[in-house]
mmCIF file of N, CA and C in Angstrom:
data_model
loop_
_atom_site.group_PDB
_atom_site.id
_atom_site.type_symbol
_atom_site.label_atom_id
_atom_site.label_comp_id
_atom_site.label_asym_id
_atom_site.label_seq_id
_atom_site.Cartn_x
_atom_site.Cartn_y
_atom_site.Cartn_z
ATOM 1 N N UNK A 1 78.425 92.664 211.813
ATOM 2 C CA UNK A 1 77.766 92.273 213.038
ATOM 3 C C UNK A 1 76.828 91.107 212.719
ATOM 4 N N UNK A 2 76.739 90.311 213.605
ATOM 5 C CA UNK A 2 76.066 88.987 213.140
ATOM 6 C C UNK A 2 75.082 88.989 214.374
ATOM 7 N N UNK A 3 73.574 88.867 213.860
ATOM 8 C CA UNK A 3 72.155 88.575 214.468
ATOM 9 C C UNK A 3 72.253 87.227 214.247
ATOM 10 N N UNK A 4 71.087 86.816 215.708
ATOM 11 C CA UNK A 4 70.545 85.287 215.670
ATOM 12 C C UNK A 4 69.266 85.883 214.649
ATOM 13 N N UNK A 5 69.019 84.532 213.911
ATOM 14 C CA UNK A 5 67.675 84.428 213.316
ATOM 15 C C UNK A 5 66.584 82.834 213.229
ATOM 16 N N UNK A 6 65.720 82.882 213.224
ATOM 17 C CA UNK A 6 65.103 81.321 213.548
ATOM 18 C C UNK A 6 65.626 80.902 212.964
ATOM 19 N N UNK A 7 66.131 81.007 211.340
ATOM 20 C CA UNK A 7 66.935 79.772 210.819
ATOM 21 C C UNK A 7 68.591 79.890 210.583
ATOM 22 N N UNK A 8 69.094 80.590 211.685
ATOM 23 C CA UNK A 8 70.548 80.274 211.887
ATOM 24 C C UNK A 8 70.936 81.739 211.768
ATOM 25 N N UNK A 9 71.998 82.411 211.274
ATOM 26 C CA UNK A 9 72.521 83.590 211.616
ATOM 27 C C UNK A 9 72.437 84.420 210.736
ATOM 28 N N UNK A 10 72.269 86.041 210.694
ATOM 29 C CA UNK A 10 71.993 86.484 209.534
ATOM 30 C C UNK A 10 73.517 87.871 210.193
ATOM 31 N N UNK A 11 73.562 88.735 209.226
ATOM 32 C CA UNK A 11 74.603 89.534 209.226
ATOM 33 C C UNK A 11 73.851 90.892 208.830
ATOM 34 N N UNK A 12 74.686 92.061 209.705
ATOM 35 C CA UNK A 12 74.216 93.631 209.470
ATOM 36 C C UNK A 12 75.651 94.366 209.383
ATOM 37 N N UNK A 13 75.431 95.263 208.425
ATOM 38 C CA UNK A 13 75.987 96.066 208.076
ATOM 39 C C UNK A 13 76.755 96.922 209.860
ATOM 40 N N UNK A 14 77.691 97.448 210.151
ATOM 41 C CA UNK A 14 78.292 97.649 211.129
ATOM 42 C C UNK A 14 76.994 99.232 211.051
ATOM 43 N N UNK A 15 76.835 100.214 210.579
ATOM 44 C CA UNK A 15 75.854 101.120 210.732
ATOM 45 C C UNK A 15 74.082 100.653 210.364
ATOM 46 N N UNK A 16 74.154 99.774 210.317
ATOM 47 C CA UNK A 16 72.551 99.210 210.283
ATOM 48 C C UNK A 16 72.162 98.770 211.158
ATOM 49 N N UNK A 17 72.108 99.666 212.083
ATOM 50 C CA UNK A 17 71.624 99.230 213.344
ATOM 51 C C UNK A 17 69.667 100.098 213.907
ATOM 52 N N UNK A 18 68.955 100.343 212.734
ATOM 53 C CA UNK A 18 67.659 100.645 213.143
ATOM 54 C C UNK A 18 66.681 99.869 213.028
ATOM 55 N N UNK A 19 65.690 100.261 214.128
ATOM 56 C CA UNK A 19 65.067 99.238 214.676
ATOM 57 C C UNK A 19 64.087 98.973 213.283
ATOM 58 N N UNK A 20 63.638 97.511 213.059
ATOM 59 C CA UNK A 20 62.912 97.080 211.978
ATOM 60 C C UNK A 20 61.469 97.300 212.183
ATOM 61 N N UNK A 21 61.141 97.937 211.281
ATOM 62 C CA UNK A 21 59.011 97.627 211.826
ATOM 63 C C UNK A 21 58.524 96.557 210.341
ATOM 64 N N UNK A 22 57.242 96.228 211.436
ATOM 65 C CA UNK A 22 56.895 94.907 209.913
ATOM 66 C C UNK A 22 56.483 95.771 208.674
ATOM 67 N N UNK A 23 56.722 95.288 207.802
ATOM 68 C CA UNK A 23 55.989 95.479 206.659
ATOM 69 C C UNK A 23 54.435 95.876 206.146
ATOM 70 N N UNK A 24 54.019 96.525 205.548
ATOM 71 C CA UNK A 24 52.403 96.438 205.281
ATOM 72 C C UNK A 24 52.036 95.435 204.826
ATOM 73 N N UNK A 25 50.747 94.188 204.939
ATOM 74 C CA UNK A 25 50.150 93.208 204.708
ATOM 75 C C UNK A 25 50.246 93.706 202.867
ATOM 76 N N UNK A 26 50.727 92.353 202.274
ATOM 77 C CA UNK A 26 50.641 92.442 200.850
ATOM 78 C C UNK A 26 50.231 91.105 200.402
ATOM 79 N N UNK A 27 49.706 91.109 199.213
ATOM 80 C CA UNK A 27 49.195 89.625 198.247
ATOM 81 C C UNK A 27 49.808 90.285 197.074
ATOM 82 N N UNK A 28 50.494 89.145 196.421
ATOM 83 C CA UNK A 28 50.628 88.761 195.179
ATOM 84 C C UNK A 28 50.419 87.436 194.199
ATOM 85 N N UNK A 29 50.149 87.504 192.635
ATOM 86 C CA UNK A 29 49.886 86.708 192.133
ATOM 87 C C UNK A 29 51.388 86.327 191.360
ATOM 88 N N UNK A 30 51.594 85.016 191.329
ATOM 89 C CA UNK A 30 52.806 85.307 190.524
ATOM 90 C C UNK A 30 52.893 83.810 189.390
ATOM 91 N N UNK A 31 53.433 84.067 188.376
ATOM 92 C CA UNK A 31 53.377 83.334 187.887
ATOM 93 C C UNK A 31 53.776 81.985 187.749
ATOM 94 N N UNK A 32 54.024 80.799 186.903
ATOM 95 C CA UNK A 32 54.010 79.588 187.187
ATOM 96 C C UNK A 32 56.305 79.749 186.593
ATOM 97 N N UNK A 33 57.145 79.172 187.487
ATOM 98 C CA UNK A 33 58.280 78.945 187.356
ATOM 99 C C UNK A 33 58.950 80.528 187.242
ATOM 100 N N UNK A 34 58.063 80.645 188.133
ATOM 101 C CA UNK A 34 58.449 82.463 188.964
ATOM 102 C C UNK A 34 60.086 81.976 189.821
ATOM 103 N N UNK A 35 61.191 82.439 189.803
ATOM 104 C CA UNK A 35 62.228 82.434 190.804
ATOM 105 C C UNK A 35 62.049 82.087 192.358
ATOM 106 N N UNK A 36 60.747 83.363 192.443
ATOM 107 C CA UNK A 36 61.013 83.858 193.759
ATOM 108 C C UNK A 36 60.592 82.334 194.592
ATOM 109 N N UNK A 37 59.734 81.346 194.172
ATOM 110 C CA UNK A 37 59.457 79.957 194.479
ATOM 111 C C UNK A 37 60.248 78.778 193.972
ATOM 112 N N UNK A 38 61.054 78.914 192.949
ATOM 113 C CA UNK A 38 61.914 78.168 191.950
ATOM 114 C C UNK A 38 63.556 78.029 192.782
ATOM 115 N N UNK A 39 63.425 79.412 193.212
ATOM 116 C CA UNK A 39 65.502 79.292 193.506
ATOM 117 C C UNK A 39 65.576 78.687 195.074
ATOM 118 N N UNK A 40 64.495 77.968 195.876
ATOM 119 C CA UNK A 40 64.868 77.504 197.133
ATOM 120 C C UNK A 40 64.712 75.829 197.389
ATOM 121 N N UNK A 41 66.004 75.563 197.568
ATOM 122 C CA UNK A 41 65.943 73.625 197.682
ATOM 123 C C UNK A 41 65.217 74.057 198.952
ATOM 124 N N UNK A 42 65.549 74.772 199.745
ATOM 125 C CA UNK A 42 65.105 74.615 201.552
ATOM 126 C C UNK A 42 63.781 75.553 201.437
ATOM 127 N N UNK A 43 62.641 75.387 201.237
ATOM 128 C CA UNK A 43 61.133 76.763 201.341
ATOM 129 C C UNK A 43 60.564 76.393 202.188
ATOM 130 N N UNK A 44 60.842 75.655 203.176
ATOM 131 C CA UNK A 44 59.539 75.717 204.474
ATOM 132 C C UNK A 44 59.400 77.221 205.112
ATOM 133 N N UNK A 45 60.445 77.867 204.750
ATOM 134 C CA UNK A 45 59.922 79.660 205.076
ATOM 135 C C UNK A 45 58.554 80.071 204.672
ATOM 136 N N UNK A 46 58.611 79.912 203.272
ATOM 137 C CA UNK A 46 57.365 80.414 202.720
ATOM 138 C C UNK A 46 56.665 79.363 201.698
ATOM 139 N N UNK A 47 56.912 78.089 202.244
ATOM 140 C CA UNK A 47 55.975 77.307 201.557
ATOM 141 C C UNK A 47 55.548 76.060 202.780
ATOM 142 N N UNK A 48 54.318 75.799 202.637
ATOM 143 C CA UNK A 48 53.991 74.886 204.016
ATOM 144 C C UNK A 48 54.501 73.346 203.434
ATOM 145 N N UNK A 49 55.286 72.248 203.768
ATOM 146 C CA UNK A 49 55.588 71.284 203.198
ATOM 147 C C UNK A 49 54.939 70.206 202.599
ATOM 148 N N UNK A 50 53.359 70.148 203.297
ATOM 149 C CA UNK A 50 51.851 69.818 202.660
ATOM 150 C C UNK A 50 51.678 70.300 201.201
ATOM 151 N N UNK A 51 52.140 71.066 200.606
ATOM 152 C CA UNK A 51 51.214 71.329 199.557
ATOM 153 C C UNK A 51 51.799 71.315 198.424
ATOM 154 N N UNK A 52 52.997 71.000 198.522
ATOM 155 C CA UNK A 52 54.136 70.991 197.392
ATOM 156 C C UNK A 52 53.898 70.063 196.406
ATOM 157 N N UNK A 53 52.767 68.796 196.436
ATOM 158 C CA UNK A 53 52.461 68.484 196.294
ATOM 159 C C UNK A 53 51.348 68.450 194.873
ATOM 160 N N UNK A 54 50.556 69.669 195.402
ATOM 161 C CA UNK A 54 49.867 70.459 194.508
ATOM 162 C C UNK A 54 50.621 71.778 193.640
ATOM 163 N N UNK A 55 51.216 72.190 194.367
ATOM 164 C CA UNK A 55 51.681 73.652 193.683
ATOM 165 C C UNK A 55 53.041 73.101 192.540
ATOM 166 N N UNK A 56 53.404 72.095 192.834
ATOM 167 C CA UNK A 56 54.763 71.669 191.654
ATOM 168 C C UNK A 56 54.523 70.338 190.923
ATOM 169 N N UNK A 57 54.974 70.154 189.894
ATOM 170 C CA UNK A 57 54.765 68.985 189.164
ATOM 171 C C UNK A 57 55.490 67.997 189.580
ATOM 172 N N UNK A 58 55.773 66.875 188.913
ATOM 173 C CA UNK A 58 56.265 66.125 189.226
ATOM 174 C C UNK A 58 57.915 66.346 188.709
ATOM 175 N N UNK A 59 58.537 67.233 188.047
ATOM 176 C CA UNK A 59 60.014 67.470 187.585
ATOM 177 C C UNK A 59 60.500 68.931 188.497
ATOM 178 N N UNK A 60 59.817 69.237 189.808
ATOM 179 C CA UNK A 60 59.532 70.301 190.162
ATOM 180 C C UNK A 60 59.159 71.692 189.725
ATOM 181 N N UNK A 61 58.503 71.612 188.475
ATOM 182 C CA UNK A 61 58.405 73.284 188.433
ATOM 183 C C UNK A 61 57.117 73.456 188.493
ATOM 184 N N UNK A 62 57.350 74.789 189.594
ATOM 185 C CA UNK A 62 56.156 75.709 190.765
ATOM 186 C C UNK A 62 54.937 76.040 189.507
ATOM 187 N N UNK A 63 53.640 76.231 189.931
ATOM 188 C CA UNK A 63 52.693 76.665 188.938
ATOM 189 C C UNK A 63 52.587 78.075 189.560
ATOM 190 N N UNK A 64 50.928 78.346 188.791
ATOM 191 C CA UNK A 64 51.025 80.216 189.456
ATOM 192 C C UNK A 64 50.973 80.168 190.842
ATOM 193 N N UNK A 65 51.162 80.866 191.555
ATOM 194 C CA UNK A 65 51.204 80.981 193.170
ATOM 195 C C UNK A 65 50.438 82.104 193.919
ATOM 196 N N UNK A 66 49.925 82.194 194.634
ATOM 197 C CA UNK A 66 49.371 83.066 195.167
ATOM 198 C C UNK A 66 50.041 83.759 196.411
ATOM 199 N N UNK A 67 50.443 84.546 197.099
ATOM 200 C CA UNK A 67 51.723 85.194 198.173
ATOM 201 C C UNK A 67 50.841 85.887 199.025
ATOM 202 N N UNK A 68 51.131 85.588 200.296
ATOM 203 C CA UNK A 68 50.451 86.701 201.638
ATOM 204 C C UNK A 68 51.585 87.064 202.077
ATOM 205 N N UNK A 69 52.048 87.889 202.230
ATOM 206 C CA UNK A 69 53.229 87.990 203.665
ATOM 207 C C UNK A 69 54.161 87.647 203.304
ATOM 208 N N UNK A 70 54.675 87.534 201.949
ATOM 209 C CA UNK A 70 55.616 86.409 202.064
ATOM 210 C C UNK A 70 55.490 85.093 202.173
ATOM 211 N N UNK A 71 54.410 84.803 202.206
ATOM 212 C CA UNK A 71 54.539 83.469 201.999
ATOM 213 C C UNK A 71 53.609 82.404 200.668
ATOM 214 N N UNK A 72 53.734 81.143 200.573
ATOM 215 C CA UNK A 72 53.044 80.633 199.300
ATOM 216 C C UNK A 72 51.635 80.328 199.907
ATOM 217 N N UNK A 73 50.382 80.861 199.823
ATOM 218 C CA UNK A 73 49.092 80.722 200.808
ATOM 219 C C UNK A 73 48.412 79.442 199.624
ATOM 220 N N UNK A 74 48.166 79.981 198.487
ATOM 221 C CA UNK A 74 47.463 79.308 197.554
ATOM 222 C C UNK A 74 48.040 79.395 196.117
ATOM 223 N N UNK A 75 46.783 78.871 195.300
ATOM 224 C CA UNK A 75 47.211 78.818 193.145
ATOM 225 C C UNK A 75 46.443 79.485 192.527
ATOM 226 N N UNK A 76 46.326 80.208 191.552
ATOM 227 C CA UNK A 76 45.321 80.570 190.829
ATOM 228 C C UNK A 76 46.004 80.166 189.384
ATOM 229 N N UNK A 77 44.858 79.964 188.854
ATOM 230 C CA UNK A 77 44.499 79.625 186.820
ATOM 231 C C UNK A 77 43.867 80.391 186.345
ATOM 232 N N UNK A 78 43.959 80.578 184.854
ATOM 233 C CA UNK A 78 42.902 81.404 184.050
ATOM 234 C C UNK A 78 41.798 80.251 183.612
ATOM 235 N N UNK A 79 40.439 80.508 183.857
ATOM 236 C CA UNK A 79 40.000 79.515 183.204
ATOM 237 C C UNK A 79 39.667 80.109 181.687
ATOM 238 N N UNK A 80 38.722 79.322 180.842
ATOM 239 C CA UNK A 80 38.515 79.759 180.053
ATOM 240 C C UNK A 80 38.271 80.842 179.166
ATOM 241 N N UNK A 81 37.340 81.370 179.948
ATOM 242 C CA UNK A 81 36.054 82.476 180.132
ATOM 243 C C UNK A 81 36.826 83.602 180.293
ATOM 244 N N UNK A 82 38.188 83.312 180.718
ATOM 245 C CA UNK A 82 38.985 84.484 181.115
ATOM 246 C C UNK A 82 38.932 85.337 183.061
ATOM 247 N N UNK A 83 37.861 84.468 183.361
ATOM 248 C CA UNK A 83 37.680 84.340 184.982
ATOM 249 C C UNK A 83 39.267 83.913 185.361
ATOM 250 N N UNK A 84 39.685 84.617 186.610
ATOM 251 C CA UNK A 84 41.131 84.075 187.426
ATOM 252 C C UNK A 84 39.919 83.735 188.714
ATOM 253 N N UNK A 85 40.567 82.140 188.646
ATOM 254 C CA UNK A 85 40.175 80.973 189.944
ATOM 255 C C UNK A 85 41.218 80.852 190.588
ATOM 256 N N UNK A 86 41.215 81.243 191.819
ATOM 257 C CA UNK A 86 41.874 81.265 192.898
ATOM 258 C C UNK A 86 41.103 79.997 193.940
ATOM 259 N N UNK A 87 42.652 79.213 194.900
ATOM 260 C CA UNK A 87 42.323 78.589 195.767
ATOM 261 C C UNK A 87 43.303 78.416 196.800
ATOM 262 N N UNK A 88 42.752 78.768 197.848
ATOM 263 C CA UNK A 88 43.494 78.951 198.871
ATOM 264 C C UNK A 88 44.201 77.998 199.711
ATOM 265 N N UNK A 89 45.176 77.556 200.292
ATOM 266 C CA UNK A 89 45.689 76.418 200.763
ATOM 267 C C UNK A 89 45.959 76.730 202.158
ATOM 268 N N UNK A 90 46.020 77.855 202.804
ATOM 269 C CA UNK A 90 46.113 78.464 203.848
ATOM 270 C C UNK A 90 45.300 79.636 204.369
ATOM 271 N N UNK A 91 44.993 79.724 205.148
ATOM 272 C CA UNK A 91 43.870 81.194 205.247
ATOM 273 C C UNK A 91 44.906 82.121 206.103
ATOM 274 N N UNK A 92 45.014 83.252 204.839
ATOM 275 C CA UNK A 92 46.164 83.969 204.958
ATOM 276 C C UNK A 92 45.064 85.275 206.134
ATOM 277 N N UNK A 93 44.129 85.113 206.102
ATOM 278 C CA UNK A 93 43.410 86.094 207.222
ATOM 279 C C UNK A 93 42.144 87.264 206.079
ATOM 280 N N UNK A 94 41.056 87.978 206.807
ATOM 281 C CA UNK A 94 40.372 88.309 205.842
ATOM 282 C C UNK A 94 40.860 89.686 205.093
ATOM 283 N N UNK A 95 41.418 90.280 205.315
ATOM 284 C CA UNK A 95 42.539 91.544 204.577
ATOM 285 C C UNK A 95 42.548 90.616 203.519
ATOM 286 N N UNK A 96 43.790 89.935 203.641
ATOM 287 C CA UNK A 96 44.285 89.175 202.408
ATOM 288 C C UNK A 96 43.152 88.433 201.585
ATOM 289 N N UNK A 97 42.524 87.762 201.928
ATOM 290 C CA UNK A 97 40.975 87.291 201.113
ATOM 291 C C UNK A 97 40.934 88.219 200.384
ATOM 292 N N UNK A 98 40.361 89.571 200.990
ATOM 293 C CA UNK A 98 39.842 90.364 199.672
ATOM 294 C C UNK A 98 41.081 91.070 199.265
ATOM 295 N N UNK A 99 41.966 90.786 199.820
ATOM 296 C CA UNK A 99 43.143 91.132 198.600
ATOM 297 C C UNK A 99 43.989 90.754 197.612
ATOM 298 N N UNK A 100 43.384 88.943 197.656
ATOM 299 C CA UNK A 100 43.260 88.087 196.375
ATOM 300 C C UNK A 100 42.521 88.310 195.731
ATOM 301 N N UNK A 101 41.148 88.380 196.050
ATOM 302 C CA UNK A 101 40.280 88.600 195.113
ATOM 303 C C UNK A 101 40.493 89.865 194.218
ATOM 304 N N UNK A 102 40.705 90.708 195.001
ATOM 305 C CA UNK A 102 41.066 92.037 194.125
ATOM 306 C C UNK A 102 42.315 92.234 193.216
ATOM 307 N N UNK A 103 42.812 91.656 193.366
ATOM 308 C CA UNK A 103 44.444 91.342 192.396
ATOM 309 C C UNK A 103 43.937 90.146 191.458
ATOM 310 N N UNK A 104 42.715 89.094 191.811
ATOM 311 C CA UNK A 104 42.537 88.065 190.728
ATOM 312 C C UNK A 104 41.673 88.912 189.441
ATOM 313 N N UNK A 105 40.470 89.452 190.289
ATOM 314 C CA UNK A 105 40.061 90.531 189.072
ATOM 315 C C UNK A 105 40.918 91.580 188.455
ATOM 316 N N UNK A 106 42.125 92.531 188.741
ATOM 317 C CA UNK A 106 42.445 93.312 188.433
ATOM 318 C C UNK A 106 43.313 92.056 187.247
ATOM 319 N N UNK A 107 43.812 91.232 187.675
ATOM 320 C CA UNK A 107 44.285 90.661 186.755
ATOM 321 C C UNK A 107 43.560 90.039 185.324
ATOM 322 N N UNK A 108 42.409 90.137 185.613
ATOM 323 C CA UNK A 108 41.539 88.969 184.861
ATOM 324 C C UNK A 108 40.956 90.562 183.513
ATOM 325 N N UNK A 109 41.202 91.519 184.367
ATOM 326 C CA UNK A 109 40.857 93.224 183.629
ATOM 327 C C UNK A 109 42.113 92.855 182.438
ATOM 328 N N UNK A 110 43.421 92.977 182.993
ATOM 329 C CA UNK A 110 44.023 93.332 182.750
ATOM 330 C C UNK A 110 44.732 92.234 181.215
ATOM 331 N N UNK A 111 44.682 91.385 181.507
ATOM 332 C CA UNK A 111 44.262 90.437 180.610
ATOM 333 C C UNK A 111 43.388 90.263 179.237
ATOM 334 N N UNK A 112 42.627 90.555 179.639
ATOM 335 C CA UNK A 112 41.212 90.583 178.712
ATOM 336 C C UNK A 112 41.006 89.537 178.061
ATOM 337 N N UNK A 113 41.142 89.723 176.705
ATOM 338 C CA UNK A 113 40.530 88.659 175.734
ATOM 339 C C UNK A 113 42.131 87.440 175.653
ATOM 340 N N UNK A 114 43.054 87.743 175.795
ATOM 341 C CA UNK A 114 44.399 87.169 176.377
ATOM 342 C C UNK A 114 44.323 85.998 177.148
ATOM 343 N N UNK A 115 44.318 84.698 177.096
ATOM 344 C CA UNK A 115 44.321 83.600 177.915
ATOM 345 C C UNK A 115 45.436 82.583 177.495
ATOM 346 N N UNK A 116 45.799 82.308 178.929
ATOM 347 C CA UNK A 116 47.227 81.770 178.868
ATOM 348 C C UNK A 116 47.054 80.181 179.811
ATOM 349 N N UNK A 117 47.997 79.908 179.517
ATOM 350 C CA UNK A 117 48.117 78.199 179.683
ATOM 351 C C UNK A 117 49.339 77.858 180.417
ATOM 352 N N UNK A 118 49.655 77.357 181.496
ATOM 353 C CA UNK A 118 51.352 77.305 181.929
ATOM 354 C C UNK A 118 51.950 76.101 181.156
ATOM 355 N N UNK A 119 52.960 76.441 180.733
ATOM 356 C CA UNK A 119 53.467 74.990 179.759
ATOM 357 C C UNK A 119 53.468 73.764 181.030
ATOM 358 N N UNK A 120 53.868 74.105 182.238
ATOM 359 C CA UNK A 120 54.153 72.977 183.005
ATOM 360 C C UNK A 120 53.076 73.062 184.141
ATOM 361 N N UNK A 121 51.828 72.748 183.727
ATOM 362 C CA UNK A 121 50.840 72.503 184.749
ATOM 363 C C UNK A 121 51.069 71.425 185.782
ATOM 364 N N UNK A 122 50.320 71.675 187.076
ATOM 365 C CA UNK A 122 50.428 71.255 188.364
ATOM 366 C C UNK A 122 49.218 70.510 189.011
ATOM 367 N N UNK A 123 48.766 70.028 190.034
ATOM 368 C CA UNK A 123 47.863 69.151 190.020
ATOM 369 C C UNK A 123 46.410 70.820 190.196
ATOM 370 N N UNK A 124 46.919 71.150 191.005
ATOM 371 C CA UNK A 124 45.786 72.011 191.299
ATOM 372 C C UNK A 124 45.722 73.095 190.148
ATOM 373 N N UNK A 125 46.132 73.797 189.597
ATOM 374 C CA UNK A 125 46.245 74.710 188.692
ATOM 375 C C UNK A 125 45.384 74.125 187.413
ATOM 376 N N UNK A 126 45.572 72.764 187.051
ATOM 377 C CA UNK A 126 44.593 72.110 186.161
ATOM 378 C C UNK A 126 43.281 71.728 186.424
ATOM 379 N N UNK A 127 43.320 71.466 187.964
ATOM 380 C CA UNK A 127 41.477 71.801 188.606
ATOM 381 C C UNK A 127 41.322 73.080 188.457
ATOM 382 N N UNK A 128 42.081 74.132 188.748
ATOM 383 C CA UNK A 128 41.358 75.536 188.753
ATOM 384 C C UNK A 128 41.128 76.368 186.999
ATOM 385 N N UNK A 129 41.086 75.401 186.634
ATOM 386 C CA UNK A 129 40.947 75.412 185.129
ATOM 387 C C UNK A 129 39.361 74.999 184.960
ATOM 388 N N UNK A 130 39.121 74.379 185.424
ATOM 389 C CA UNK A 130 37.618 73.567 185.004
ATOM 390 C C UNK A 130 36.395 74.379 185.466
#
């Protein structure tokens, strides 16, 4: 069975026919030449076309990313100190705020004395370094 979808047609299983509810609001941090940002020539889904700019280098590969909803909101870096600097490129709403922040510290725990460097830094990811 074939559904309309905003970006052209999608397909269901002949018994998949129950009704969809949204998802629970989620953030993730993900890393720099992560797939889930890497495998799409076409991302205006989940990337705003403004910022590609910042979030990829110049040979395209994505730095760390920050995710609301599904989508690419902002970047975060480790800086030195072992602090995770987060910056937002979209205001994914205030849920998600403090649910970056809370995934940048749990990460920055989790980490510890561990500090990492992306081999292929990006324009912003090297400010959120400083």
């Amino acid at each position: 069975m074939s559904v309309g979808l905003d970006d052209g047609t999608g397909y269901l299983l002949p018994d998949d026919l129950d009704p969809v509810t949204a998802p629970e609001p989620w953030v993730a941090l993900l890393p720099g030449l992560d797939p889930t940002a890497m495998g799409w020539r076409q991302r205006d889904f989940h990337l705003d076309p403004a910022h590609v700019g910042e979030l990829y280098d110049r040979n395209g590969n994505i730095g760390p990313t920050i995710w609301a909803d599904g989508r690419i909101v902002g970047a975060w870096a480790q800086h030195p100190s072992g602090r995770i600097n987060t910056h937002l490129l979209t205001d994914p709403g205030p849920g998600a705020r403090r649910a970056v922040n809370a995934r940048a510290q749990a990460l920055a725990t989790w980490l510890g004395v561990l500090r990492i460097t992306p081999h292929y830094r990006t324009p912003l990811e090297r400010r959120l370094t400083q």
